[in-house]
Structures are given as C-alpha cells and as structure tokens.
Amino acid sequence: LAKTTQPISMDSYEGQEVNITCSHNNIATNDYITWYQQFPSQGPRFIIQGYKTKVTNEVASLFIPADRKSSTLSLPRVSLSDTAVYYCLVVGGFQKLVFGTGTRLLVSP
Amino acid sequence: DTGVSQDPRHKITKRGQNVTFRCDPISEHNRLYWYRQTLGQGPEFLTYFQNEAQLEKSRLLSDRFSAERPKGSFSTLEIQRTEQGDSAMYLCASSFSGAENYGYTFGSGTRLTVV
C-alpha cells in the first residue's frame, strides 16, 4: 500500500477555496486516489476518487498530475461546516482502506 | 435504506466486563469492515467479511476480540475482559465488491469507554 503524506492541519476563512495536497510517491499503476471527510463523532464519509487528471463532483475537485505522485483536493468556497478532518488514501483493486492521521481543516468566520 | 447503522452509539463499561456491538450494513453490500479509532488518529482496520466469511483480521484484533457475521447481513463485534486501552470509537463500514470505486459507507460508530 502506498504511503501518503498530507499536512497535519490547515486554516481558512469562509468563502475561500481550500486546496489540500497529498503526496504518494510510491503509488502503483493500478492504484487510485480517494478522499474521505470526517466530522467529530461520525464515521468518515467518501468525498471523491480519481485515477488521473481531474475529477469534479458537487462537493469537491480532485487534481492528479500526470506522474500521479501527488494529488490535490480542492474545496471551493468553504463554509464553517467544512471544518473536519480530511483523509487522503491510495487504494488498489480491492484493498482495505488504510487511514493516516489526515488533515484537520479549521474554517473560521 | 438509511445507511450503515451501529448500536449502541455509546457504551460505558467497567474493566473486565464483556461488551458486544452490532452493525447493520447497507443491505446490498456484501462486504463489511470493522475499524477502531482513538482520539487524534485515523481509523485502524480490525477485520472484514465478505458475506459471512471473515477474510482478514488485523494483528490489532487480540484474542479478546471476536467478530461474526452469521448470515452475511448484520455483524457483531465482541470484546471480552475489556481493558482501558480498548476505549475507542468502533466504526463499521460496508461496500459492494466490484464497486469500491464508490467508496465505503461508514456508520456513526460506537464509542466505548472502559472505566
């Protein structure tokens, strides 16, 4: 399983765009990148997943460069309710999810 | 279907007692996972089932832990002779094999406090 590295914490203000970058230098050909969000006292929630280039859904965008050694989760115009822990994971085929410590995002008014 | 349900949400027990948690996955999901999460850490994998078969167990799952999924539907996680170090959030998740691209669905967890 490819190890991921992401910032421990980030701060932002309401209405700003937040970009959380994750590095995964040892990603394998068949691996894909997935992000989860977790609020206190809740289980993680799937946000977005991608293999290469750009993926966008109603919640976020995921940018993956050609070498796939990193990825960036982009949250447009964050609100206070986006305060949470964000986990970057690399998963290949069927493998169990392996979580790191994630990035704690704090959105302030 | 309202997602993955876990019961109870909170459990306080005295050291040495046995506890059992229940997880009801999304009905179409044939895979079910148990994770444990302590404060400030990401969830740690404990075990998973495909249908009723337990296919993998983490080394974190000591002999005091046992999980079952008797009919391939709900699952139970039992901890015998609880220790203070067992205090954590126990999370259950489910997925459908072949559809991992859509991610796991987690429940809200059972918070265990051993006093």
mmCIF file of C-alpha atoms in Angstrom:
data_model
loop_
_atom_site.group_PDB
_atom_site.id
_atom_site.type_symbol
_atom_site.label_atom_id
_atom_site.label_comp_id
_atom_site.label_asym_id
_atom_site.label_seq_id
_atom_site.Cartn_x
_atom_site.Cartn_y
_atom_site.Cartn_z
ATOM 1 C CA LEU A 1 0.000 0.000 0.000
ATOM 2 C CA ALA A 2 1.359 3.396 -0.977
ATOM 3 C CA LYS A 3 2.075 5.655 1.975
ATOM 4 C CA THR A 4 0.507 9.097 1.865
ATOM 5 C CA THR A 5 1.714 12.355 3.358
ATOM 6 C CA GLN A 6 -0.546 15.335 3.919
ATOM 7 C CA PRO A 7 -0.399 18.416 6.141
ATOM 8 C CA ILE A 8 -1.454 17.895 9.719
ATOM 9 C CA SER A 9 -3.649 20.974 9.770
ATOM 10 C CA MET A 10 -4.852 23.915 7.693
ATOM 11 C CA ASP A 11 -6.760 27.076 8.489
ATOM 12 C CA SER A 12 -9.075 29.002 6.199
ATOM 13 C CA TYR A 13 -11.892 31.508 6.217
ATOM 14 C CA GLU A 14 -15.410 31.212 4.975
ATOM 15 C CA GLY A 15 -15.775 31.738 1.254
ATOM 16 C CA GLN A 16 -12.189 30.860 0.405
ATOM 17 C CA GLU A 17 -11.006 27.995 -1.752
ATOM 18 C CA VAL A 18 -9.032 25.370 0.142
ATOM 19 C CA ASN A 19 -6.508 23.085 -1.506
ATOM 20 C CA ILE A 20 -5.153 20.118 0.426
ATOM 21 C CA THR A 21 -2.232 18.369 -1.203
ATOM 22 C CA CYS A 22 -1.308 14.773 -0.597
ATOM 23 C CA SER A 23 1.881 13.089 -1.729
ATOM 24 C CA HIS A 24 2.017 9.417 -2.605
ATOM 25 C CA ASN A 25 5.362 8.804 -4.243
ATOM 26 C CA ASN A 26 5.047 5.022 -4.331
ATOM 27 C CA ILE A 27 1.651 4.842 -5.972
ATOM 28 C CA ALA A 28 1.283 1.758 -8.157
ATOM 29 C CA THR A 29 -0.151 1.589 -11.643
ATOM 30 C CA ASN A 30 -3.444 0.101 -10.519
ATOM 31 C CA ASP A 31 -3.910 2.361 -7.504
ATOM 32 C CA TYR A 32 -6.461 5.121 -7.355
ATOM 33 C CA ILE A 33 -6.701 8.069 -5.009
ATOM 34 C CA THR A 34 -9.636 8.572 -2.712
ATOM 35 C CA TRP A 35 -10.532 11.216 -0.132
ATOM 36 C CA TYR A 36 -12.727 10.968 2.916
ATOM 37 C CA GLN A 37 -14.099 13.628 5.249
ATOM 38 C CA GLN A 38 -14.758 13.052 8.931
ATOM 39 C CA PHE A 39 -16.678 15.186 11.394
ATOM 40 C CA PRO A 40 -16.322 14.670 15.152
ATOM 41 C CA SER A 41 -18.222 11.672 16.482
ATOM 42 C CA GLN A 42 -19.075 10.456 12.989
ATOM 43 C CA GLY A 43 -17.608 7.904 10.648
ATOM 44 C CA PRO A 44 -15.605 9.019 7.607
ATOM 45 C CA ARG A 45 -17.594 9.984 4.538
ATOM 46 C CA PHE A 46 -16.442 9.347 0.981
ATOM 47 C CA ILE A 47 -15.861 12.606 -0.896
ATOM 48 C CA ILE A 48 -14.189 11.902 -4.205
ATOM 49 C CA GLN A 49 -11.980 9.444 -6.029
ATOM 50 C CA GLY A 50 -9.833 9.603 -9.118
ATOM 51 C CA TYR A 51 -7.124 7.910 -11.125
ATOM 52 C CA LYS A 52 -5.625 10.732 -13.156
ATOM 53 C CA THR A 53 -6.207 14.287 -14.409
ATOM 54 C CA LYS A 54 -9.219 15.956 -12.848
ATOM 55 C CA VAL A 55 -12.393 14.726 -11.244
ATOM 56 C CA THR A 56 -15.171 17.008 -10.074
ATOM 57 C CA ASN A 57 -18.361 16.360 -8.194
ATOM 58 C CA GLU A 58 -20.843 18.505 -6.328
ATOM 59 C CA VAL A 59 -18.617 18.644 -3.266
ATOM 60 C CA ALA A 60 -15.021 18.926 -4.443
ATOM 61 C CA SER A 61 -12.496 18.628 -7.226
ATOM 62 C CA LEU A 62 -9.527 16.317 -7.313
ATOM 63 C CA PHE A 63 -6.465 17.199 -9.345
ATOM 64 C CA ILE A 64 -3.941 14.491 -10.168
ATOM 65 C CA PRO A 65 -0.824 15.340 -12.204
ATOM 66 C CA ALA A 66 0.497 13.054 -14.903
ATOM 67 C CA ASP A 67 3.069 11.362 -12.656
ATOM 68 C CA ARG A 68 0.342 10.658 -10.063
ATOM 69 C CA LYS A 69 2.813 11.097 -7.220
ATOM 70 C CA SER A 70 0.602 13.690 -5.603
ATOM 71 C CA SER A 71 -2.970 14.854 -5.648
ATOM 72 C CA THR A 72 -4.835 17.960 -4.547
ATOM 73 C CA LEU A 73 -8.294 18.076 -3.065
ATOM 74 C CA SER A 74 -9.940 21.400 -3.804
ATOM 75 C CA LEU A 75 -12.895 22.640 -1.782
ATOM 76 C CA PRO A 76 -14.495 25.700 -3.371
ATOM 77 C CA ARG A 77 -15.813 28.491 -1.156
ATOM 78 C CA VAL A 78 -15.630 26.669 2.162
ATOM 79 C CA SER A 79 -18.117 27.278 4.927
ATOM 80 C CA LEU A 80 -17.920 26.689 8.677
ATOM 81 C CA SER A 81 -19.499 23.279 8.135
ATOM 82 C CA ASP A 82 -16.465 22.166 6.130
ATOM 83 C CA THR A 83 -14.426 22.108 9.336
ATOM 84 C CA ALA A 84 -13.422 18.469 9.533
ATOM 85 C CA VAL A 85 -10.568 16.024 9.096
ATOM 86 C CA TYR A 86 -9.763 15.110 5.507
ATOM 87 C CA TYR A 87 -8.038 11.835 4.704
ATOM 88 C CA CYS A 88 -6.151 11.027 1.519
ATOM 89 C CA LEU A 89 -5.890 7.325 0.734
ATOM 90 C CA VAL A 90 -4.363 5.302 -2.055
ATOM 91 C CA VAL A 91 -6.202 2.100 -2.834
ATOM 92 C CA GLY A 92 -5.510 -0.600 -5.406
ATOM 93 C CA GLY A 93 -8.124 -3.027 -6.620
ATOM 94 C CA PHE A 94 -9.758 -4.461 -3.600
ATOM 95 C CA GLN A 95 -7.635 -3.458 -0.638
ATOM 96 C CA LYS A 96 -8.783 -2.403 2.762
ATOM 97 C CA LEU A 97 -8.685 1.326 3.419
ATOM 98 C CA VAL A 98 -5.624 2.377 5.381
ATOM 99 C CA PHE A 99 -6.029 5.766 7.021
ATOM 100 C CA GLY A 100 -3.290 8.131 8.119
ATOM 101 C CA THR A 101 -3.856 10.929 10.594
ATOM 102 C CA GLY A 102 -5.429 13.195 7.972
ATOM 103 C CA THR A 103 -5.531 16.977 7.643
ATOM 104 C CA ARG A 104 -7.531 18.942 10.185
ATOM 105 C CA LEU A 105 -9.191 21.826 8.385
ATOM 106 C CA LEU A 106 -10.489 24.678 10.500
ATOM 107 C CA VAL A 107 -12.732 27.196 8.775
ATOM 108 C CA SER A 108 -13.235 30.453 10.628
ATOM 109 C CA PRO A 109 -15.814 33.207 10.088
ATOM 110 C CA ASP B 1 -32.183 2.086 3.396
ATOM 111 C CA THR B 2 -30.704 4.616 5.765
ATOM 112 C CA GLY B 3 -27.068 3.626 5.525
ATOM 113 C CA VAL B 4 -24.903 1.749 7.984
ATOM 114 C CA SER B 5 -26.359 1.536 11.480
ATOM 115 C CA GLN B 6 -24.395 0.851 14.624
ATOM 116 C CA ASP B 7 -25.732 0.086 18.043
ATOM 117 C CA PRO B 8 -25.209 1.272 20.687
ATOM 118 C CA ARG B 9 -23.826 4.734 19.970
ATOM 119 C CA HIS B 10 -22.160 4.905 23.355
ATOM 120 C CA LYS B 11 -21.138 2.247 25.831
ATOM 121 C CA ILE B 12 -19.537 2.697 29.230
ATOM 122 C CA THR B 13 -18.310 -0.457 30.873
ATOM 123 C CA LYS B 14 -16.171 -1.481 33.771
ATOM 124 C CA ARG B 15 -12.810 -3.032 33.152
ATOM 125 C CA GLY B 16 -13.084 -6.778 32.844
ATOM 126 C CA GLN B 17 -16.629 -6.807 31.508
ATOM 127 C CA ASN B 18 -17.614 -8.120 28.091
ATOM 128 C CA VAL B 19 -19.248 -5.857 25.516
ATOM 129 C CA THR B 20 -20.880 -6.524 22.184
ATOM 130 C CA PHE B 21 -21.539 -4.083 19.383
ATOM 131 C CA ARG B 22 -23.809 -4.527 16.416
ATOM 132 C CA CYS B 23 -23.512 -3.253 12.865
ATOM 133 C CA ASP B 24 -26.216 -3.339 10.215
ATOM 134 C CA PRO B 25 -24.687 -2.621 6.795
ATOM 135 C CA ILE B 26 -26.395 -1.359 3.688
ATOM 136 C CA SER B 27 -28.495 -4.298 2.584
ATOM 137 C CA GLU B 28 -26.980 -4.755 -0.882
ATOM 138 C CA HIS B 29 -23.421 -4.594 0.433
ATOM 139 C CA ASN B 30 -21.676 -7.924 0.753
ATOM 140 C CA ARG B 31 -18.506 -6.608 2.396
ATOM 141 C CA LEU B 32 -18.401 -5.400 5.971
ATOM 142 C CA TYR B 33 -15.455 -3.902 7.839
ATOM 143 C CA TRP B 34 -14.651 -3.055 11.423
ATOM 144 C CA TYR B 35 -12.286 -0.252 12.313
ATOM 145 C CA ARG B 36 -11.157 1.275 15.588
ATOM 146 C CA GLN B 37 -10.346 4.928 16.071
ATOM 147 C CA THR B 38 -8.687 6.635 19.007
ATOM 148 C CA LEU B 39 -8.552 10.356 19.624
ATOM 149 C CA GLY B 40 -6.472 12.236 17.077
ATOM 150 C CA GLN B 41 -5.787 9.183 14.956
ATOM 151 C CA GLY B 42 -7.258 7.884 11.756
ATOM 152 C CA PRO B 43 -9.355 4.726 11.796
ATOM 153 C CA GLU B 44 -7.383 1.486 12.120
ATOM 154 C CA PHE B 45 -8.502 -1.636 10.321
ATOM 155 C CA LEU B 46 -9.589 -4.548 12.506
ATOM 156 C CA THR B 47 -11.283 -7.105 10.273
ATOM 157 C CA TYR B 48 -13.513 -7.607 7.278
ATOM 158 C CA PHE B 49 -16.124 -10.014 5.997
ATOM 159 C CA GLN B 50 -17.276 -10.921 2.553
ATOM 160 C CA ASN B 51 -20.747 -12.280 3.059
ATOM 161 C CA GLU B 52 -20.434 -14.477 6.151
ATOM 162 C CA ALA B 53 -16.749 -15.297 5.709
ATOM 163 C CA GLN B 54 -14.202 -13.421 7.793
ATOM 164 C CA LEU B 55 -11.386 -12.960 5.294
ATOM 165 C CA GLU B 56 -8.837 -10.855 7.128
ATOM 166 C CA LYS B 57 -8.011 -9.953 10.699
ATOM 167 C CA SER B 58 -5.559 -7.320 11.830
ATOM 168 C CA ARG B 59 -2.929 -8.060 14.445
ATOM 169 C CA LEU B 60 -4.745 -5.394 16.458
ATOM 170 C CA LEU B 61 -7.516 -7.915 16.927
ATOM 171 C CA SER B 62 -6.310 -9.742 20.008
ATOM 172 C CA ASP B 63 -7.783 -12.992 21.269
ATOM 173 C CA ARG B 64 -10.197 -10.971 23.370
ATOM 174 C CA PHE B 65 -11.877 -9.672 20.229
ATOM 175 C CA SER B 66 -14.215 -11.699 18.087
ATOM 176 C CA ALA B 67 -16.382 -10.690 15.176
ATOM 177 C CA GLU B 68 -19.151 -12.556 13.453
ATOM 178 C CA ARG B 69 -21.439 -12.078 10.540
ATOM 179 C CA PRO B 70 -23.593 -15.186 10.793
ATOM 180 C CA LYS B 71 -25.926 -14.760 7.839
ATOM 181 C CA GLY B 72 -23.953 -12.342 5.772
ATOM 182 C CA SER B 73 -26.097 -9.468 6.937
ATOM 183 C CA PHE B 74 -25.513 -7.784 10.308
ATOM 184 C CA SER B 75 -22.289 -8.232 12.222
ATOM 185 C CA THR B 76 -21.313 -8.228 15.872
ATOM 186 C CA LEU B 77 -18.014 -7.327 17.472
ATOM 187 C CA GLU B 78 -17.434 -8.666 20.965
ATOM 188 C CA ILE B 79 -14.676 -7.623 23.312
ATOM 189 C CA GLN B 80 -14.099 -9.881 26.279
ATOM 190 C CA ARG B 81 -12.459 -8.809 29.530
ATOM 191 C CA THR B 82 -12.294 -5.191 28.460
ATOM 192 C CA GLU B 83 -9.228 -3.113 29.280
ATOM 193 C CA GLN B 84 -8.863 0.629 29.493
ATOM 194 C CA GLY B 85 -6.847 0.543 26.292
ATOM 195 C CA ASP B 86 -9.928 -0.701 24.485
ATOM 196 C CA SER B 87 -11.540 2.705 24.915
ATOM 197 C CA ALA B 88 -12.075 3.992 21.391
ATOM 198 C CA MET B 89 -14.637 4.592 18.683
ATOM 199 C CA TYR B 90 -15.507 1.371 16.878
ATOM 200 C CA LEU B 91 -16.561 2.000 13.314
ATOM 201 C CA CYS B 92 -18.325 -0.294 10.908
ATOM 202 C CA ALA B 93 -18.348 0.183 7.146
ATOM 203 C CA SER B 94 -19.756 -1.683 4.203
ATOM 204 C CA SER B 95 -19.208 -1.851 0.470
ATOM 205 C CA PHE B 96 -20.186 -3.884 -2.535
ATOM 206 C CA SER B 97 -17.454 -5.985 -4.092
ATOM 207 C CA GLY B 98 -16.613 -4.674 -7.510
ATOM 208 C CA ALA B 99 -17.944 -1.256 -6.620
ATOM 209 C CA GLU B 100 -15.116 0.020 -4.451
ATOM 210 C CA ASN B 101 -14.908 2.995 -6.769
ATOM 211 C CA TYR B 102 -17.935 4.291 -4.942
ATOM 212 C CA GLY B 103 -16.202 4.099 -1.594
ATOM 213 C CA TYR B 104 -17.059 2.591 1.716
ATOM 214 C CA THR B 105 -20.086 3.726 3.695
ATOM 215 C CA PHE B 106 -19.301 4.124 7.365
ATOM 216 C CA GLY B 107 -21.653 4.129 10.297
ATOM 217 C CA SER B 108 -21.500 6.717 13.044
ATOM 218 C CA GLY B 109 -19.636 4.358 15.313
ATOM 219 C CA THR B 110 -19.915 3.039 18.840
ATOM 220 C CA ARG B 111 -17.903 4.970 21.393
ATOM 221 C CA LEU B 112 -16.608 2.645 24.083
ATOM 222 C CA THR B 113 -15.350 3.942 27.396
ATOM 223 C CA VAL B 114 -13.785 1.454 29.777
ATOM 224 C CA VAL B 115 -13.590 2.710 33.357
#
